[in-house]
PDB file of C-alpha atoms in Angstrom:
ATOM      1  CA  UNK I1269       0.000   0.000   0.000  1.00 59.00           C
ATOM      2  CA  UNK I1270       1.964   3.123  -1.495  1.00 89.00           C
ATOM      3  CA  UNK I1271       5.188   2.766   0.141  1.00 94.00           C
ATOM      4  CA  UNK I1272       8.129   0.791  -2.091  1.00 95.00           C
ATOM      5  CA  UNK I1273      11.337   0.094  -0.482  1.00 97.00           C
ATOM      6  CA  UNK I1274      14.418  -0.877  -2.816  1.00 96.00           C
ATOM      7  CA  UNK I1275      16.183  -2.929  -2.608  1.00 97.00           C
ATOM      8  CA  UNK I1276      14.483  -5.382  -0.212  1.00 95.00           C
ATOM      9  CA  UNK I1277      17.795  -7.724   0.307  1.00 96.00           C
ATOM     10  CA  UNK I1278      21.441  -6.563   0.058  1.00 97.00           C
ATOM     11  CA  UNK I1279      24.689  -8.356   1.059  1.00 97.00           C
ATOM     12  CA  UNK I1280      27.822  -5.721   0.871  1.00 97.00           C
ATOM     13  CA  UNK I1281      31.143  -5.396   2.017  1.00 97.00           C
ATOM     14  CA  UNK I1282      32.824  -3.548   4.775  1.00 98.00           C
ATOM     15  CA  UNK I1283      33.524   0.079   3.849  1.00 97.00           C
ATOM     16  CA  UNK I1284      31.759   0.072   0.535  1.00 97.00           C
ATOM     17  CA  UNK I1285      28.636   2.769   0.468  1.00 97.00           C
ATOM     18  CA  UNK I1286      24.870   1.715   0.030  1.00 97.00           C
ATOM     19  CA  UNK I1287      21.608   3.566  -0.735  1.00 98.00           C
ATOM     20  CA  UNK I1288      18.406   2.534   0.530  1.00 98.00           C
ATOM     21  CA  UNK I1289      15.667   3.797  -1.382  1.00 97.00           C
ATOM     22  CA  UNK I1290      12.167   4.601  -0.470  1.00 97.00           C
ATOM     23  CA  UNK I1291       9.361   5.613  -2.292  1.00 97.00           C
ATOM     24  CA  UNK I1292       5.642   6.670  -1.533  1.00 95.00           C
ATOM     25  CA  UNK I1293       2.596   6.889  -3.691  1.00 94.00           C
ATOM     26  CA  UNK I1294       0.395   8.584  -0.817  1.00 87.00           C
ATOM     27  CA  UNK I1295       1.765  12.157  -0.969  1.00 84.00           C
ATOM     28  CA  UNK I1296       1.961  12.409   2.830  1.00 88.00           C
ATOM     29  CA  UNK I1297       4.271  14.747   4.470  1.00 88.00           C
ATOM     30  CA  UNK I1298       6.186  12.512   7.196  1.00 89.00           C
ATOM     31  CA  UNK I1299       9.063  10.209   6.111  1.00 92.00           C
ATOM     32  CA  UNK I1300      11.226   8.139   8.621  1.00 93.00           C
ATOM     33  CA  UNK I1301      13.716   5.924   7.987  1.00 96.00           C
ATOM     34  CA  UNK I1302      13.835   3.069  11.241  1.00 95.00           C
ATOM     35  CA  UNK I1303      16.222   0.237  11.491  1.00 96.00           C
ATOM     36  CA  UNK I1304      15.319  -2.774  13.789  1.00 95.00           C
ATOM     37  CA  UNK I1305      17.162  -4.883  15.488  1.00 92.00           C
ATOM     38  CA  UNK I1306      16.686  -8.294  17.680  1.00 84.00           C
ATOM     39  CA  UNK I1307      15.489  -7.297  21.155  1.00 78.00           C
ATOM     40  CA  UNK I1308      15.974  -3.312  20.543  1.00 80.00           C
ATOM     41  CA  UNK I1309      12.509  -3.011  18.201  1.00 84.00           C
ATOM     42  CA  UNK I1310      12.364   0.038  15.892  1.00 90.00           C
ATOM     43  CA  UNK I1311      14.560   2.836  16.188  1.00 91.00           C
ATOM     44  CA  UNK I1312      14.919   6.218  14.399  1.00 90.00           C
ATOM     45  CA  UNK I1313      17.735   6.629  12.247  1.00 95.00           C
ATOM     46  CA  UNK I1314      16.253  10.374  10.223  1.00 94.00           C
ATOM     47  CA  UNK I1315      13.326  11.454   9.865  1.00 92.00           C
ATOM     48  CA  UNK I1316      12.148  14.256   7.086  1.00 93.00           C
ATOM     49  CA  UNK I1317       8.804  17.183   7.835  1.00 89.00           C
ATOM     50  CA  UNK I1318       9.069  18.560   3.825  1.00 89.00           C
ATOM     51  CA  UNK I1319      11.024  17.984   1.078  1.00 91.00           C
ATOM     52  CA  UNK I1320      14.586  19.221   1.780  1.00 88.00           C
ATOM     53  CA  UNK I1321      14.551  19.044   5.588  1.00 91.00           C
ATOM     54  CA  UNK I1322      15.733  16.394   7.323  1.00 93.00           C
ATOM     55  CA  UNK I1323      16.304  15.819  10.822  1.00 91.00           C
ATOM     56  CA  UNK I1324      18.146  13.132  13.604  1.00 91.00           C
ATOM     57  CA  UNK I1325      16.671  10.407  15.056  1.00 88.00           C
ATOM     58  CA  UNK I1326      17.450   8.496  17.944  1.00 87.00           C
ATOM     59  CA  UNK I1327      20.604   6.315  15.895  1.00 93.00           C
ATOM     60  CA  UNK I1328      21.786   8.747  13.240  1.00 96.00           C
ATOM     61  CA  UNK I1329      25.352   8.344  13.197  1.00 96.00           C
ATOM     62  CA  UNK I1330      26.744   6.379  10.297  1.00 96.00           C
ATOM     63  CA  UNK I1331      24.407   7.390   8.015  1.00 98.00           C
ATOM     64  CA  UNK I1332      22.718  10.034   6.021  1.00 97.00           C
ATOM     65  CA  UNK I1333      19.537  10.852   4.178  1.00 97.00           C
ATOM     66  CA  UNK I1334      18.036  13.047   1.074  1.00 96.00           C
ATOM     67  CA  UNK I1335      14.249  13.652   0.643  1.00 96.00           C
ATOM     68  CA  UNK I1336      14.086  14.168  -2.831  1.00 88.00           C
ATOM     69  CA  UNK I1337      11.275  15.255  -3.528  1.00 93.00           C
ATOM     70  CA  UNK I1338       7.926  15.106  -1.512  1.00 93.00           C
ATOM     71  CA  UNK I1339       7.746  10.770  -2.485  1.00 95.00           C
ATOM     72  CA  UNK I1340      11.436   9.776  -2.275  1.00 96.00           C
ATOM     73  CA  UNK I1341      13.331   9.519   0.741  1.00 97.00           C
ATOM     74  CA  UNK I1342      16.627   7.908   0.521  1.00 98.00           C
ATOM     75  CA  UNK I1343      18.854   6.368   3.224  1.00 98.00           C
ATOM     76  CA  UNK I1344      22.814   6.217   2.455  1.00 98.00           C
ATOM     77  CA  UNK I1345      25.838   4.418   4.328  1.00 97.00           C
ATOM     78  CA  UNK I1346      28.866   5.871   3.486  1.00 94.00           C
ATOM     79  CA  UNK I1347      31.010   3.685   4.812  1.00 96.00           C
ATOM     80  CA  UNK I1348      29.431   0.198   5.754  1.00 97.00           C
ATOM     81  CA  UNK I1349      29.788  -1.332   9.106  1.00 97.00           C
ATOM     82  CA  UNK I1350      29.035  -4.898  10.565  1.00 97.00           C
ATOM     83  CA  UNK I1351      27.027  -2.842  12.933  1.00 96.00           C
ATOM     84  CA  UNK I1352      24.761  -1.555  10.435  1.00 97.00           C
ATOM     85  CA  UNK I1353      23.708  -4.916   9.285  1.00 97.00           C
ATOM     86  CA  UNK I1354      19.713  -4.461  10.209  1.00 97.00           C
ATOM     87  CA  UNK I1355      16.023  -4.309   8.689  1.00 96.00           C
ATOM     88  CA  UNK I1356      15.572  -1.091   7.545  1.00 98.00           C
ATOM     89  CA  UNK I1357      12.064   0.249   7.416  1.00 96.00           C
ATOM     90  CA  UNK I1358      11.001   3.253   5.748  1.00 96.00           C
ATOM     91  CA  UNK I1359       7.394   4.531   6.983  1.00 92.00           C
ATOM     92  CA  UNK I1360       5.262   7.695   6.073  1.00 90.00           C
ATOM     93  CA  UNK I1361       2.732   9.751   8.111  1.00 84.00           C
ATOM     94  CA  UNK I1362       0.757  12.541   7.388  1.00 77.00           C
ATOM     95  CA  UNK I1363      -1.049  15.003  10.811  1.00 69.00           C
ATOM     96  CA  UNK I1364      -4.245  14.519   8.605  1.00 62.00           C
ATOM     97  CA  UNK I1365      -4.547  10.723   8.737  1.00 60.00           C
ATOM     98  CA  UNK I1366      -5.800   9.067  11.237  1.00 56.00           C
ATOM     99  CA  UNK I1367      -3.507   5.262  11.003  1.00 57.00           C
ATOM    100  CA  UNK I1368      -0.603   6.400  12.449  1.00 70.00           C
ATOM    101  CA  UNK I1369       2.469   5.033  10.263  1.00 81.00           C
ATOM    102  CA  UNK I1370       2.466   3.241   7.209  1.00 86.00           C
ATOM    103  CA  UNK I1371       5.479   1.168   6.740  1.00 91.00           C
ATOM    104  CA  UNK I1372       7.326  -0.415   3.755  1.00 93.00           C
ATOM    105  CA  UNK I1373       7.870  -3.726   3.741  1.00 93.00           C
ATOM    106  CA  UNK I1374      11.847  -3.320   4.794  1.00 95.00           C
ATOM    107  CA  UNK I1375      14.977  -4.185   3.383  1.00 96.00           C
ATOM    108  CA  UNK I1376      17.215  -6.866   4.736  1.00 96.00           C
ATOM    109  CA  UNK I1377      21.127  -5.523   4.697  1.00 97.00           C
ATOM    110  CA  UNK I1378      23.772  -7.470   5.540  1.00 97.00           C
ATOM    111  CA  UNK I1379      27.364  -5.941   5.523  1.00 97.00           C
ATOM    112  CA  UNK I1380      29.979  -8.836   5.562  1.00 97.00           C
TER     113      UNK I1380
ATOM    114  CA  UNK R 457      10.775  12.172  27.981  1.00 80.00           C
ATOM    115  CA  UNK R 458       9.003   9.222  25.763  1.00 86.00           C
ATOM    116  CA  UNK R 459       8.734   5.791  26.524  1.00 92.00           C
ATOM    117  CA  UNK R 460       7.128   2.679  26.130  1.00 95.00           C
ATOM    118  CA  UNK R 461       8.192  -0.252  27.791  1.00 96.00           C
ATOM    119  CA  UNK R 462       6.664  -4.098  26.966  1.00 96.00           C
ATOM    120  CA  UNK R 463       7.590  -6.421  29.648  1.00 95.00           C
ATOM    121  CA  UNK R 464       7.224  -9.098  28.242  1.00 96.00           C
ATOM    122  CA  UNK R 465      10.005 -10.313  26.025  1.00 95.00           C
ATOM    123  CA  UNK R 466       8.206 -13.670  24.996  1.00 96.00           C
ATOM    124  CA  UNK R 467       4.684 -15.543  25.522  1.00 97.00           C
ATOM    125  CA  UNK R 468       3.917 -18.696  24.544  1.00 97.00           C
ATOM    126  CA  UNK R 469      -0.183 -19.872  24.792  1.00 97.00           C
ATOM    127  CA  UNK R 470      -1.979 -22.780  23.953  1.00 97.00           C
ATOM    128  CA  UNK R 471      -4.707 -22.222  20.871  1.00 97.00           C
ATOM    129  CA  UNK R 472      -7.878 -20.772  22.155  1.00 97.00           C
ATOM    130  CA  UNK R 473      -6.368 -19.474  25.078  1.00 97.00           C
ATOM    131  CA  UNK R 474      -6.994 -15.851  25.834  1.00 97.00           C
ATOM    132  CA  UNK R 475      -3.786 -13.767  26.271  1.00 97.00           C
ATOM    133  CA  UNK R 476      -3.072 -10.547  27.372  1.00 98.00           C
ATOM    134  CA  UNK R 477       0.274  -8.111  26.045  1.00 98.00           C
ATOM    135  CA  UNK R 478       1.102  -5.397  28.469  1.00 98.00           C
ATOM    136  CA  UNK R 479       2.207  -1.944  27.554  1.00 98.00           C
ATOM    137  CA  UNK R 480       3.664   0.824  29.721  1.00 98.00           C
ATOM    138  CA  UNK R 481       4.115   4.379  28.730  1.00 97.00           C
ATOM    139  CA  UNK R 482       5.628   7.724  29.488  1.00 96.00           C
ATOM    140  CA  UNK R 483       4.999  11.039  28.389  1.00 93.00           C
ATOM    141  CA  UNK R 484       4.972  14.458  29.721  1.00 91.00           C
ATOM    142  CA  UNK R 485       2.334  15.380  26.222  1.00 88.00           C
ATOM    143  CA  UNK R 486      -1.197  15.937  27.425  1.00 87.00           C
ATOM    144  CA  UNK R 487      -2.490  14.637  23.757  1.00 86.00           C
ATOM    145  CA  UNK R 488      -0.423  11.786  22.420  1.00 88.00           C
ATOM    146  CA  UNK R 489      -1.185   8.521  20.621  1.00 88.00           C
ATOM    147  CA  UNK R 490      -1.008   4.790  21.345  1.00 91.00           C
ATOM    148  CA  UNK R 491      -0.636   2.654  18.301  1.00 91.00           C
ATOM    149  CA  UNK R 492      -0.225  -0.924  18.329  1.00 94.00           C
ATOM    150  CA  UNK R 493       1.480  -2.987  15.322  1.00 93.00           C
ATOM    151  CA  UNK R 494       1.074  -6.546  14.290  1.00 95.00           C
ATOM    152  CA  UNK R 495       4.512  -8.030  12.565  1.00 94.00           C
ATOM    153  CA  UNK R 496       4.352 -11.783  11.778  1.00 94.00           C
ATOM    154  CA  UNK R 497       6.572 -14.116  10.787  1.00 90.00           C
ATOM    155  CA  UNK R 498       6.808 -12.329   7.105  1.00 89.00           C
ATOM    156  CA  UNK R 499       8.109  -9.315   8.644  1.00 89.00           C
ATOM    157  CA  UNK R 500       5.899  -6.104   7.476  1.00 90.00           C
ATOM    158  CA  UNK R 501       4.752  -3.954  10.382  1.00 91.00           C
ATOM    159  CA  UNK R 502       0.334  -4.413  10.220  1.00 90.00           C
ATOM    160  CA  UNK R 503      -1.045  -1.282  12.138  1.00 87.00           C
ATOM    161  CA  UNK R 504      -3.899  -2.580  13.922  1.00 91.00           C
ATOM    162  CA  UNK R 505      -5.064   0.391  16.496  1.00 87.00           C
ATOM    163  CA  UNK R 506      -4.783   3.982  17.210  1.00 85.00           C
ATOM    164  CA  UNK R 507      -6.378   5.506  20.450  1.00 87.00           C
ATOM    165  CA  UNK R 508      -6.458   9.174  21.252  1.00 86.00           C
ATOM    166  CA  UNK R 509      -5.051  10.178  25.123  1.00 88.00           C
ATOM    167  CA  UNK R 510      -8.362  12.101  25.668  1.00 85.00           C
ATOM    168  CA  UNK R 511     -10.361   8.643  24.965  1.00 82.00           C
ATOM    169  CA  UNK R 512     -10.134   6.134  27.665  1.00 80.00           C
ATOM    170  CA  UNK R 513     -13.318   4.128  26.092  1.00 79.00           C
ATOM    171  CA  UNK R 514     -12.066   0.841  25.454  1.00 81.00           C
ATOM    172  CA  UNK R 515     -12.015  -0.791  22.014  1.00 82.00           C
ATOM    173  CA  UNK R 516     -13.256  -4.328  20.815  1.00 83.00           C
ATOM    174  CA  UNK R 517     -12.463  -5.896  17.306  1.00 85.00           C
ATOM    175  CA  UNK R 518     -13.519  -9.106  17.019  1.00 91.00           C
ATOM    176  CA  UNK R 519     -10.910 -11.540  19.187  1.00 93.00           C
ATOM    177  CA  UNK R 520      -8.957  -8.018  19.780  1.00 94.00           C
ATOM    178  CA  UNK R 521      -9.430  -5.841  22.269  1.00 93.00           C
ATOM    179  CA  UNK R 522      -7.825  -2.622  23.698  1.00 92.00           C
ATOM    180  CA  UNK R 523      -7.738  -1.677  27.860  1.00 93.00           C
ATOM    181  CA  UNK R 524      -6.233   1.880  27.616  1.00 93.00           C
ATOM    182  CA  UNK R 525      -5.825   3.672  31.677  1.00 93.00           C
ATOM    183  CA  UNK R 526      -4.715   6.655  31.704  1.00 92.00           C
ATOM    184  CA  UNK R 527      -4.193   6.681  35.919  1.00 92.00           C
ATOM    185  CA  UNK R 528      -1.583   3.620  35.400  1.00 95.00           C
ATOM    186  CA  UNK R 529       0.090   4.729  31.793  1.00 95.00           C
ATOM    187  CA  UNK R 530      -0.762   1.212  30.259  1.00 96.00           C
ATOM    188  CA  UNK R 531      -2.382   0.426  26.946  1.00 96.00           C
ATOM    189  CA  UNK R 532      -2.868  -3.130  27.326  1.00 96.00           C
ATOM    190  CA  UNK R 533      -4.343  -5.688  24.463  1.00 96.00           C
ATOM    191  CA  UNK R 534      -5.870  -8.631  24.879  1.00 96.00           C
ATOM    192  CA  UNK R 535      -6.388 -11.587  22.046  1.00 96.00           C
ATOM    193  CA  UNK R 536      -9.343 -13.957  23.225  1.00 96.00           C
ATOM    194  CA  UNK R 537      -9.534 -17.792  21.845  1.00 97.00           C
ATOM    195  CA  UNK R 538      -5.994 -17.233  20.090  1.00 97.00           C
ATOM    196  CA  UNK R 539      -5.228 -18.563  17.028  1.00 97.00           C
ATOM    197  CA  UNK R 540      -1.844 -19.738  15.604  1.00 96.00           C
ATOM    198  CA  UNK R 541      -2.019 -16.976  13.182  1.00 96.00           C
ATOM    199  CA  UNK R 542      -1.790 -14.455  15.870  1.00 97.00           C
ATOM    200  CA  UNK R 543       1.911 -15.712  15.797  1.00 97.00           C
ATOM    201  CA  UNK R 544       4.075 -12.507  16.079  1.00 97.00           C
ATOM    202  CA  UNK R 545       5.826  -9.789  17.078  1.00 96.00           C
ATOM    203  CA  UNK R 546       3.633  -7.109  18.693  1.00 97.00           C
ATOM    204  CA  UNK R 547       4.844  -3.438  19.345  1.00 95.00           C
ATOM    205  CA  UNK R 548       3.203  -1.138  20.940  1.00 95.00           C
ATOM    206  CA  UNK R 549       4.081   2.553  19.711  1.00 92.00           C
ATOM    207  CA  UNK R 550       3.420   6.335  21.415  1.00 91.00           C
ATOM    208  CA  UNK R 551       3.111   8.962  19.410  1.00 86.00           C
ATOM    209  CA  UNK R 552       3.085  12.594  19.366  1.00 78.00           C
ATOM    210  CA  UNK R 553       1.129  15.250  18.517  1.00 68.00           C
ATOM    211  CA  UNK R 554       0.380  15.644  14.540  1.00 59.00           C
ATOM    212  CA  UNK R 555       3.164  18.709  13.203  1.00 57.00           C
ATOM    213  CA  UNK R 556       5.500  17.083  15.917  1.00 60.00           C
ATOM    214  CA  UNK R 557       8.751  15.428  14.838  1.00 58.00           C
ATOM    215  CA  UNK R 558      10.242  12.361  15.376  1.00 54.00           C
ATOM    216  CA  UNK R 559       6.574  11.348  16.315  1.00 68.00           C
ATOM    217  CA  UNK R 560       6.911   7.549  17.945  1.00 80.00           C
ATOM    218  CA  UNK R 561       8.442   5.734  20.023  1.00 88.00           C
ATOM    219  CA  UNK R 562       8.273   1.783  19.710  1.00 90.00           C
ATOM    220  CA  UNK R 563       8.581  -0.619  22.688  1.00 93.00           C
ATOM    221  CA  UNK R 564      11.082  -3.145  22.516  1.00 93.00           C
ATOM    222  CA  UNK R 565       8.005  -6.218  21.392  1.00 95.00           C
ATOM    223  CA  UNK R 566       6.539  -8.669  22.651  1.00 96.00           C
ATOM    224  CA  UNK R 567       6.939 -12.271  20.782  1.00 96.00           C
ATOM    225  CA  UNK R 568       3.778 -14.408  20.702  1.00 97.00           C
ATOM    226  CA  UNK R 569       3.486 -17.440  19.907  1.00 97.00           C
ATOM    227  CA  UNK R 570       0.196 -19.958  19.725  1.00 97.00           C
ATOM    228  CA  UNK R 571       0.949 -23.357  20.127  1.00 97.00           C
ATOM    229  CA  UNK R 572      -1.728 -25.678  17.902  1.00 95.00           C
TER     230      UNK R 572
END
């Protein structure tokens, strides 16, 4: 339901970069980027109000983001790390709904 | 500061036994949000209910069913005559007012599991 997360696996090395993309359908304002982990449950990496703001989360180090535009929100390692190996979850929210978040389905990423 | 804290890490229940999932929260807001969100074994996060802080009226949905208390800080949900498809990881979420940032904060889950 309107949110597409690519891709949804990746395996990658130590040290090399990675983009995480996300992309929503439902035009609403909110976009978070969460990574979850075993026995810490979700946790906010960056979150973005408008397109061109962004702002931290509770886990931002290591990483960066880019909203785009007002649909794409993207998530980018610089510099891999075995710590970052996590489900990432991209979700959307809008003050006008009434659901709370919508999440993507996640994406799996590994870094050996 | 925000918080939500779920107990309890696992629970295992026989089918068609009622269980309940506790959730504790903290907040200094006076309007916030309590969400709680399905994730089975597939691993996509299923919203399943949002309750207002100025509505303490409890909230049935079929086998589901919401006890929200303000005077203890607990949003609690209960799954009567469980089936093994309620198999899963269940958060419970606060969240902030609309225009807010960084708008929830997940508990930590609570694995369920119904034994056939």
């Amino acid at each position: 339901a309107g949110i597409t997360q690519s891709p949804r696996h990746k395996v990658t090395e130590t040290g090399t970069p990675v983009t995480l993309r996300c992309h929503q359908t439902e035009n609403h304002r909110y976009m978070y980027w969460y990574r979850q982990d075993p026995g810490m449950g979700l946790r906010l990496i960056y979150y973005s109000a408008s397109e061109g703001t962004t702002d931290k989360g509770e886990v931002p180090n290591g990483y960066n983001v880019s909203r785009l535009n007002k649909r794409e929100f993207s998530l980018r390692l610089e510099s891999a790390a075995p710590s970052q190996t996590s489900v990432y979850f991209c979700a959307i929210s809008d003050p006008g709904t009434t659901g709370g978040y919508t999440f993507g389905s996640g994406t799996r990423l590994t870094v050996v | 500061a925000q918080k939500v804290t779920q107990a309890q890490t696992e629970i295992s229940v026989v089918e068609k036994e009622d269980v309940t999932l506790d959730c504790v929260y903290e907040t200094r807001d006076t309007t916030y949000y309590l969400f709680w969100y399905k994730q089975p074994p597939s691993g996509e996060l299923v919203f399943l209910i949002r309750r207002n802080s100025f509505d303490e009226q409890n909230e049935i949905s079929g086998r589901y069913s919401w006890n929200f208390q303000k005077s203890t800080s607990s949003f609690n949900f209960t799954i009567t005559a469980s089936q093994v498809v309620d198999s899963a990881v269940y958060f419970c979420a606060l969240g902030r007012r609309p225009n807010t940032g960084n708008q929830f904060y997940f508990g930590t889950g609570t694995s369920l599991t119904v034994i056939p």
